[in-house]
Amino acid sequence: MAYKLLRREWPSTRAMYLTMIAELLGTVGVLVMFGIAQPDLYRTKLWRAGHELGFNSSPNVIVWAYSNYEPLPKLPFVWSQTLTDFNVAISVLSLFLLLTKLICFIMHVWFPIIALGINISLTSLYVASIVGQAGPDHLDPDYPSSVAWYVAKPCTVAANTSIQGSCRLAKGAFSVTCIMLAVYLVNMGLTIWALVPNEADKKNVDEDDETSSPAALKQGGTWEMQGSLQTPRTGTMPFTPYTPRTMAFNTLERKLPLRNQYA
């Protein structure tokens, strides 16, 4: 078949470079926002403020568990250290893969089938990050929350200006994560576009048919069996070209072509 799964050309080089620029800007944004949030700049502060406003559970459950020698309850993912570390990890991974992608694309070894797997993986990671940042909190039955309050509500619901600043930082991190998800979805669309059969595949089929036809083979093999050719070196003396196949047959028949020709 003429369809090539691995070595396929990208349909638009310009679109690839534009998406890489957007990906670079988004990657710098998530690196800055997630790096600021590490290890716990505003997570616990927003958790406590949400409880005081009646939006979610209280972080005091951790102190309660320690003081009563009880096992820690399963904390909501939105308020956990795991989410913060996860966000930092995917931002660093995004930067590494972007640099690898740029180098491989310049060297013409960034193939669509490879990009498809990477784009699917990164899209899944950023979907998990978005779900985590806006995730539910059902730890306290008296204060259930389906969406984190700093995502669902304006920051002005908190009277404290410090809490409002932390809320804006959290909203900014959430927004940049959504932008990165959109960029990877565009990348996935370009990758699928490159993998769809196109006119180049049809041209390859036509070229294969032409080169494998009997007429093309006959035209390509006439040079081997042509007769005498006039050369400037010999003047009117005919000179018969020889190929390895001709030499092999003459050797089997014990014929020396140069001796027979110039005898």
PDB file of N, CA, C and O in Angstrom, residues 3-57:
ATOM      1  N   TYR A   3       0.034   4.140   1.388  1.00  0.00           N
ATOM      2  CA  TYR A   3      -0.151   4.939   2.594  1.00  0.00           C
ATOM      3  C   TYR A   3       0.998   4.690   3.558  1.00  0.00           C
ATOM      4  O   TYR A   3       1.299   3.558   3.915  1.00  0.00           O
ATOM      5  N   LYS A   4       1.646   5.760   3.969  1.00  0.00           N
ATOM      6  CA  LYS A   4       2.771   5.675   4.895  1.00  0.00           C
ATOM      7  C   LYS A   4       2.302   6.080   6.281  1.00  0.00           C
ATOM      8  O   LYS A   4       1.823   7.188   6.474  1.00  0.00           O
ATOM      9  N   LEU A   5       2.468   5.195   7.233  1.00  0.00           N
ATOM     10  CA  LEU A   5       2.028   5.488   8.590  1.00  0.00           C
ATOM     11  C   LEU A   5       3.071   6.263   9.380  1.00  0.00           C
ATOM     12  O   LEU A   5       2.733   7.119  10.191  1.00  0.00           O
ATOM     13  N   LEU A   6       4.341   5.993   9.138  1.00  0.00           N
ATOM     14  CA  LEU A   6       5.398   6.628   9.924  1.00  0.00           C
ATOM     15  C   LEU A   6       5.892   7.914   9.277  1.00  0.00           C
ATOM     16  O   LEU A   6       5.723   9.005   9.828  1.00  0.00           O
ATOM     17  N   ARG A   7       6.497   7.802   8.119  1.00  0.00           N
ATOM     18  CA  ARG A   7       7.124   8.971   7.484  1.00  0.00           C
ATOM     19  C   ARG A   7       6.095   9.726   6.647  1.00  0.00           C
ATOM     20  O   ARG A   7       6.036   9.597   5.431  1.00  0.00           O
ATOM     21  N   ARG A   8       5.318  10.535   7.327  1.00  0.00           N
ATOM     22  CA  ARG A   8       4.315  11.356   6.662  1.00  0.00           C
ATOM     23  C   ARG A   8       4.681  12.826   6.823  1.00  0.00           C
ATOM     24  O   ARG A   8       5.239  13.239   7.833  1.00  0.00           O
ATOM     25  N   GLU A   9       4.346  13.598   5.803  1.00  0.00           N
ATOM     26  CA  GLU A   9       4.636  15.026   5.821  1.00  0.00           C
ATOM     27  C   GLU A   9       3.529  15.775   6.563  1.00  0.00           C
ATOM     28  O   GLU A   9       2.360  15.394   6.522  1.00  0.00           O
ATOM     29  N   TRP A  10       3.931  16.853   7.238  1.00  0.00           N
ATOM     30  CA  TRP A  10       2.948  17.707   7.897  1.00  0.00           C
ATOM     31  C   TRP A  10       2.274  18.587   6.848  1.00  0.00           C
ATOM     32  O   TRP A  10       2.945  19.139   5.977  1.00  0.00           O
ATOM     33  N   PRO A  11       0.958  18.740   6.902  1.00  0.00           N
ATOM     34  CA  PRO A  11       0.273  19.503   5.855  1.00  0.00           C
ATOM     35  C   PRO A  11       0.579  20.988   5.869  1.00  0.00           C
ATOM     36  O   PRO A  11       0.486  21.643   4.842  1.00  0.00           O
ATOM     37  N   SER A  12       0.948  21.544   7.034  1.00  0.00           N
ATOM     38  CA  SER A  12       1.211  22.974   7.125  1.00  0.00           C
ATOM     39  C   SER A  12       2.355  23.208   8.107  1.00  0.00           C
ATOM     40  O   SER A  12       2.169  23.072   9.327  1.00  0.00           O
ATOM     41  N   THR A  13       3.510  23.569   7.573  1.00  0.00           N
ATOM     42  CA  THR A  13       4.653  23.874   8.436  1.00  0.00           C
ATOM     43  C   THR A  13       4.413  25.157   9.221  1.00  0.00           C
ATOM     44  O   THR A  13       4.809  25.269  10.390  1.00  0.00           O
ATOM     45  N   ARG A  14       3.773  26.115   8.596  1.00  0.00           N
ATOM     46  CA  ARG A  14       3.497  27.384   9.274  1.00  0.00           C
ATOM     47  C   ARG A  14       2.593  27.174  10.486  1.00  0.00           C
ATOM     48  O   ARG A  14       2.822  27.752  11.555  1.00  0.00           O
ATOM     49  N   ALA A  15       1.566  26.351  10.324  1.00  0.00           N
ATOM     50  CA  ALA A  15       0.674  26.079  11.447  1.00  0.00           C
ATOM     51  C   ALA A  15       1.414  25.389  12.587  1.00  0.00           C
ATOM     52  O   ALA A  15       1.151  25.652  13.758  1.00  0.00           O
ATOM     53  N   MET A  16       2.357  24.530  12.253  1.00  0.00           N
ATOM     54  CA  MET A  16       3.131  23.851  13.286  1.00  0.00           C
ATOM     55  C   MET A  16       3.960  24.842  14.088  1.00  0.00           C
ATOM     56  O   MET A  16       4.009  24.786  15.326  1.00  0.00           O
ATOM     57  N   TYR A  17       4.606  25.776  13.398  1.00  0.00           N
ATOM     58  CA  TYR A  17       5.420  26.762  14.110  1.00  0.00           C
ATOM     59  C   TYR A  17       4.555  27.711  14.945  1.00  0.00           C
ATOM     60  O   TYR A  17       4.943  28.118  16.042  1.00  0.00           O
ATOM     61  N   LEU A  18       3.380  28.056  14.430  1.00  0.00           N
ATOM     62  CA  LEU A  18       2.488  28.923  15.203  1.00  0.00           C
ATOM     63  C   LEU A  18       2.002  28.232  16.481  1.00  0.00           C
ATOM     64  O   LEU A  18       1.947  28.849  17.552  1.00  0.00           O
ATOM     65  N   THR A  19       1.659  26.961  16.372  1.00  0.00           N
ATOM     66  CA  THR A  19       1.226  26.240  17.566  1.00  0.00           C
ATOM     67  C   THR A  19       2.377  26.049  18.558  1.00  0.00           C
ATOM     68  O   THR A  19       2.163  26.057  19.769  1.00  0.00           O
ATOM     69  N   MET A  20       3.600  25.916  18.042  1.00  0.00           N
ATOM     70  CA  MET A  20       4.741  25.795  18.950  1.00  0.00           C
ATOM     71  C   MET A  20       5.005  27.101  19.698  1.00  0.00           C
ATOM     72  O   MET A  20       5.392  27.087  20.872  1.00  0.00           O
ATOM     73  N   ILE A  21       4.777  28.233  19.028  1.00  0.00           N
ATOM     74  CA  ILE A  21       4.911  29.524  19.716  1.00  0.00           C
ATOM     75  C   ILE A  21       3.858  29.650  20.816  1.00  0.00           C
ATOM     76  O   ILE A  21       4.152  30.057  21.949  1.00  0.00           O
ATOM     77  N   ALA A  22       2.609  29.301  20.481  1.00  0.00           N
ATOM     78  CA  ALA A  22       1.544  29.340  21.489  1.00  0.00           C
ATOM     79  C   ALA A  22       1.828  28.366  22.630  1.00  0.00           C
ATOM     80  O   ALA A  22       1.588  28.672  23.809  1.00  0.00           O
ATOM     81  N   GLU A  23       2.351  27.198  22.280  1.00  0.00           N
ATOM     82  CA  GLU A  23       2.686  26.211  23.311  1.00  0.00           C
ATOM     83  C   GLU A  23       3.807  26.704  24.215  1.00  0.00           C
ATOM     84  O   GLU A  23       3.794  26.463  25.428  1.00  0.00           O
ATOM     85  N   LEU A  24       4.776  27.411  23.637  1.00  0.00           N
ATOM     86  CA  LEU A  24       5.869  27.963  24.442  1.00  0.00           C
ATOM     87  C   LEU A  24       5.358  29.006  25.422  1.00  0.00           C
ATOM     88  O   LEU A  24       5.725  28.998  26.607  1.00  0.00           O
ATOM     89  N   LEU A  25       4.498  29.899  24.949  1.00  0.00           N
ATOM     90  CA  LEU A  25       3.944  30.930  25.839  1.00  0.00           C
ATOM     91  C   LEU A  25       3.112  30.290  26.951  1.00  0.00           C
ATOM     92  O   LEU A  25       3.204  30.692  28.121  1.00  0.00           O
ATOM     93  N   GLY A  26       2.299  29.307  26.594  1.00  0.00           N
ATOM     94  CA  GLY A  26       1.506  28.638  27.616  1.00  0.00           C
ATOM     95  C   GLY A  26       2.354  27.857  28.597  1.00  0.00           C
ATOM     96  O   GLY A  26       2.064  27.836  29.806  1.00  0.00           O
ATOM     97  N   THR A  27       3.418  27.226  28.103  1.00  0.00           N
ATOM     98  CA  THR A  27       4.295  26.464  28.994  1.00  0.00           C
ATOM     99  C   THR A  27       5.001  27.373  29.984  1.00  0.00           C
ATOM    100  O   THR A  27       5.129  27.039  31.176  1.00  0.00           O
ATOM    101  N   VAL A  28       5.456  28.532  29.521  1.00  0.00           N
ATOM    102  CA  VAL A  28       6.075  29.498  30.445  1.00  0.00           C
ATOM    103  C   VAL A  28       5.055  29.943  31.485  1.00  0.00           C
ATOM    104  O   VAL A  28       5.373  30.090  32.679  1.00  0.00           O
ATOM    105  N   GLY A  29       3.806  30.138  31.043  1.00  0.00           N
ATOM    106  CA  GLY A  29       2.765  30.554  31.984  1.00  0.00           C
ATOM    107  C   GLY A  29       2.501  29.523  33.070  1.00  0.00           C
ATOM    108  O   GLY A  29       2.425  29.864  34.258  1.00  0.00           O
ATOM    109  N   VAL A  30       2.368  28.261  32.690  1.00  0.00           N
ATOM    110  CA  VAL A  30       2.100  27.236  33.711  1.00  0.00           C
ATOM    111  C   VAL A  30       3.320  27.008  34.604  1.00  0.00           C
ATOM    112  O   VAL A  30       3.177  26.726  35.802  1.00  0.00           O
ATOM    113  N   LEU A  31       4.521  27.141  34.041  1.00  0.00           N
ATOM    114  CA  LEU A  31       5.718  27.008  34.879  1.00  0.00           C
ATOM    115  C   LEU A  31       5.751  28.078  35.952  1.00  0.00           C
ATOM    116  O   LEU A  31       6.075  27.805  37.118  1.00  0.00           O
ATOM    117  N   VAL A  32       5.408  29.307  35.567  1.00  0.00           N
ATOM    118  CA  VAL A  32       5.420  30.407  36.540  1.00  0.00           C
ATOM    119  C   VAL A  32       4.305  30.232  37.567  1.00  0.00           C
ATOM    120  O   VAL A  32       4.535  30.318  38.787  1.00  0.00           O
ATOM    121  N   MET A  33       3.088  29.976  37.103  1.00  0.00           N
ATOM    122  CA  MET A  33       1.946  29.904  38.017  1.00  0.00           C
ATOM    123  C   MET A  33       2.039  28.705  38.955  1.00  0.00           C
ATOM    124  O   MET A  33       1.780  28.817  40.157  1.00  0.00           O
ATOM    125  N   PHE A  34       2.420  27.556  38.434  1.00  0.00           N
ATOM    126  CA  PHE A  34       2.532  26.372  39.282  1.00  0.00           C
ATOM    127  C   PHE A  34       3.772  26.445  40.167  1.00  0.00           C
ATOM    128  O   PHE A  34       3.774  25.908  41.286  1.00  0.00           O
ATOM    129  N   GLY A  35       4.837  27.091  39.660  1.00  0.00           N
ATOM    130  CA  GLY A  35       6.015  27.255  40.498  1.00  0.00           C
ATOM    131  C   GLY A  35       5.754  28.170  41.679  1.00  0.00           C
ATOM    132  O   GLY A  35       6.270  27.947  42.780  1.00  0.00           O
ATOM    133  N   ILE A  36       4.941  29.216  41.463  1.00  0.00           N
ATOM    134  CA  ILE A  36       4.591  30.113  42.569  1.00  0.00           C
ATOM    135  C   ILE A  36       3.772  29.369  43.618  1.00  0.00           C
ATOM    136  O   ILE A  36       3.958  29.566  44.831  1.00  0.00           O
ATOM    137  N   ALA A  37       2.866  28.518  43.158  1.00  0.00           N
ATOM    138  CA  ALA A  37       1.991  27.801  44.097  1.00  0.00           C
ATOM    139  C   ALA A  37       2.721  26.748  44.906  1.00  0.00           C
ATOM    140  O   ALA A  37       2.212  26.289  45.933  1.00  0.00           O
ATOM    141  N   GLN A  38       3.893  26.335  44.476  1.00  0.00           N
ATOM    142  CA  GLN A  38       4.656  25.307  45.180  1.00  0.00           C
ATOM    143  C   GLN A  38       5.409  25.924  46.373  1.00  0.00           C
ATOM    144  O   GLN A  38       6.013  26.977  46.241  1.00  0.00           O
ATOM    145  N   PRO A  39       5.424  25.302  47.569  1.00  0.00           N
ATOM    146  CA  PRO A  39       4.696  24.062  47.899  1.00  0.00           C
ATOM    147  C   PRO A  39       3.267  24.311  48.387  1.00  0.00           C
ATOM    148  O   PRO A  39       2.389  23.499  48.157  1.00  0.00           O
ATOM    149  N   ASP A  40       3.033  25.455  49.066  1.00  0.00           N
ATOM    150  CA  ASP A  40       1.688  25.728  49.587  1.00  0.00           C
ATOM    151  C   ASP A  40       1.535  27.232  49.800  1.00  0.00           C
ATOM    152  O   ASP A  40       1.441  27.703  50.928  1.00  0.00           O
ATOM    153  N   LEU A  41       1.550  27.965  48.694  1.00  0.00           N
ATOM    154  CA  LEU A  41       1.436  29.410  48.821  1.00  0.00           C
ATOM    155  C   LEU A  41       0.024  29.842  49.189  1.00  0.00           C
ATOM    156  O   LEU A  41      -0.171  30.680  50.068  1.00  0.00           O
ATOM    157  N   TYR A  42      -0.976  29.265  48.541  1.00  0.00           N
ATOM    158  CA  TYR A  42      -2.344  29.716  48.769  1.00  0.00           C
ATOM    159  C   TYR A  42      -3.343  28.571  48.884  1.00  0.00           C
ATOM    160  O   TYR A  42      -4.533  28.804  49.103  1.00  0.00           O
ATOM    161  N   ARG A  43      -2.919  27.331  48.738  1.00  0.00           N
ATOM    162  CA  ARG A  43      -3.871  26.221  48.736  1.00  0.00           C
ATOM    163  C   ARG A  43      -4.619  26.120  50.066  1.00  0.00           C
ATOM    164  O   ARG A  43      -5.857  26.146  50.101  1.00  0.00           O
ATOM    165  N   THR A  44      -3.882  26.004  51.153  1.00  0.00           N
ATOM    166  CA  THR A  44      -4.527  25.884  52.471  1.00  0.00           C
ATOM    167  C   THR A  44      -5.257  27.160  52.847  1.00  0.00           C
ATOM    168  O   THR A  44      -6.320  27.125  53.497  1.00  0.00           O
ATOM    169  N   LYS A  45      -4.711  28.299  52.432  1.00  0.00           N
ATOM    170  CA  LYS A  45      -5.357  29.580  52.734  1.00  0.00           C
ATOM    171  C   LYS A  45      -6.730  29.657  52.072  1.00  0.00           C
ATOM    172  O   LYS A  45      -7.724  30.085  52.694  1.00  0.00           O
ATOM    173  N   LEU A  46      -6.809  29.239  50.816  1.00  0.00           N
ATOM    174  CA  LEU A  46      -8.100  29.250  50.122  1.00  0.00           C
ATOM    175  C   LEU A  46      -9.042  28.186  50.687  1.00  0.00           C
ATOM    176  O   LEU A  46     -10.268  28.390  50.735  1.00  0.00           O
ATOM    177  N   TRP A  47      -8.487  27.088  51.120  1.00  0.00           N
ATOM    178  CA  TRP A  47      -9.309  26.033  51.736  1.00  0.00           C
ATOM    179  C   TRP A  47      -9.973  26.547  53.007  1.00  0.00           C
ATOM    180  O   TRP A  47     -11.174  26.376  53.218  1.00  0.00           O
ATOM    181  N   ARG A  48      -9.177  27.202  53.857  1.00  0.00           N
ATOM    182  CA  ARG A  48      -9.713  27.743  55.109  1.00  0.00           C
ATOM    183  C   ARG A  48     -10.697  28.874  54.854  1.00  0.00           C
ATOM    184  O   ARG A  48     -11.750  28.963  55.509  1.00  0.00           O
ATOM    185  N   ALA A  49     -10.381  29.741  53.882  1.00  0.00           N
ATOM    186  CA  ALA A  49     -11.292  30.845  53.566  1.00  0.00           C
ATOM    187  C   ALA A  49     -12.611  30.318  53.020  1.00  0.00           C
ATOM    188  O   ALA A  49     -13.685  30.861  53.332  1.00  0.00           O
ATOM    189  N   GLY A  50     -12.557  29.263  52.223  1.00  0.00           N
ATOM    190  CA  GLY A  50     -13.791  28.679  51.702  1.00  0.00           C
ATOM    191  C   GLY A  50     -14.663  28.120  52.804  1.00  0.00           C
ATOM    192  O   GLY A  50     -15.902  28.219  52.742  1.00  0.00           O
ATOM    193  N   HIS A  51     -14.036  27.534  53.833  1.00  0.00           N
ATOM    194  CA  HIS A  51     -14.830  27.027  54.952  1.00  0.00           C
ATOM    195  C   HIS A  51     -15.458  28.160  55.752  1.00  0.00           C
ATOM    196  O   HIS A  51     -16.628  28.062  56.166  1.00  0.00           O
ATOM    197  N   GLU A  52     -14.707  29.222  55.954  1.00  0.00           N
ATOM    198  CA  GLU A  52     -15.263  30.368  56.686  1.00  0.00           C
ATOM    199  C   GLU A  52     -16.415  31.005  55.932  1.00  0.00           C
ATOM    200  O   GLU A  52     -17.333  31.555  56.558  1.00  0.00           O
ATOM    201  N   LEU A  53     -16.374  30.931  54.605  1.00  0.00           N
ATOM    202  CA  LEU A  53     -17.478  31.460  53.810  1.00  0.00           C
ATOM    203  C   LEU A  53     -18.599  30.446  53.609  1.00  0.00           C
ATOM    204  O   LEU A  53     -19.631  30.779  53.017  1.00  0.00           O
ATOM    205  N   GLY A  54     -18.412  29.238  54.105  1.00  0.00           N
ATOM    206  CA  GLY A  54     -19.448  28.217  54.012  1.00  0.00           C
ATOM    207  C   GLY A  54     -19.492  27.498  52.681  1.00  0.00           C
ATOM    208  O   GLY A  54     -20.555  26.965  52.316  1.00  0.00           O
ATOM    209  N   PHE A  55     -18.358  27.446  51.972  1.00  0.00           N
ATOM    210  CA  PHE A  55     -18.334  26.838  50.642  1.00  0.00           C
ATOM    211  C   PHE A  55     -17.783  25.419  50.629  1.00  0.00           C
ATOM    212  O   PHE A  55     -18.091  24.653  49.715  1.00  0.00           O
ATOM    213  N   ASN A  56     -16.945  25.050  51.591  1.00  0.00           N
ATOM    214  CA  ASN A  56     -16.308  23.730  51.558  1.00  0.00           C
ATOM    215  C   ASN A  56     -15.905  23.315  52.964  1.00  0.00           C
ATOM    216  O   ASN A  56     -16.211  24.000  53.957  1.00  0.00           O
ATOM    217  N   SER A  57     -15.209  22.182  53.057  1.00  0.00           N
ATOM    218  CA  SER A  57     -14.783  21.645  54.347  1.00  0.00           C
ATOM    219  C   SER A  57     -13.655  22.497  54.936  1.00  0.00           C
ATOM    220  O   SER A  57     -13.184  23.456  54.319  1.00  0.00           O
TER     221      SER A  57
END
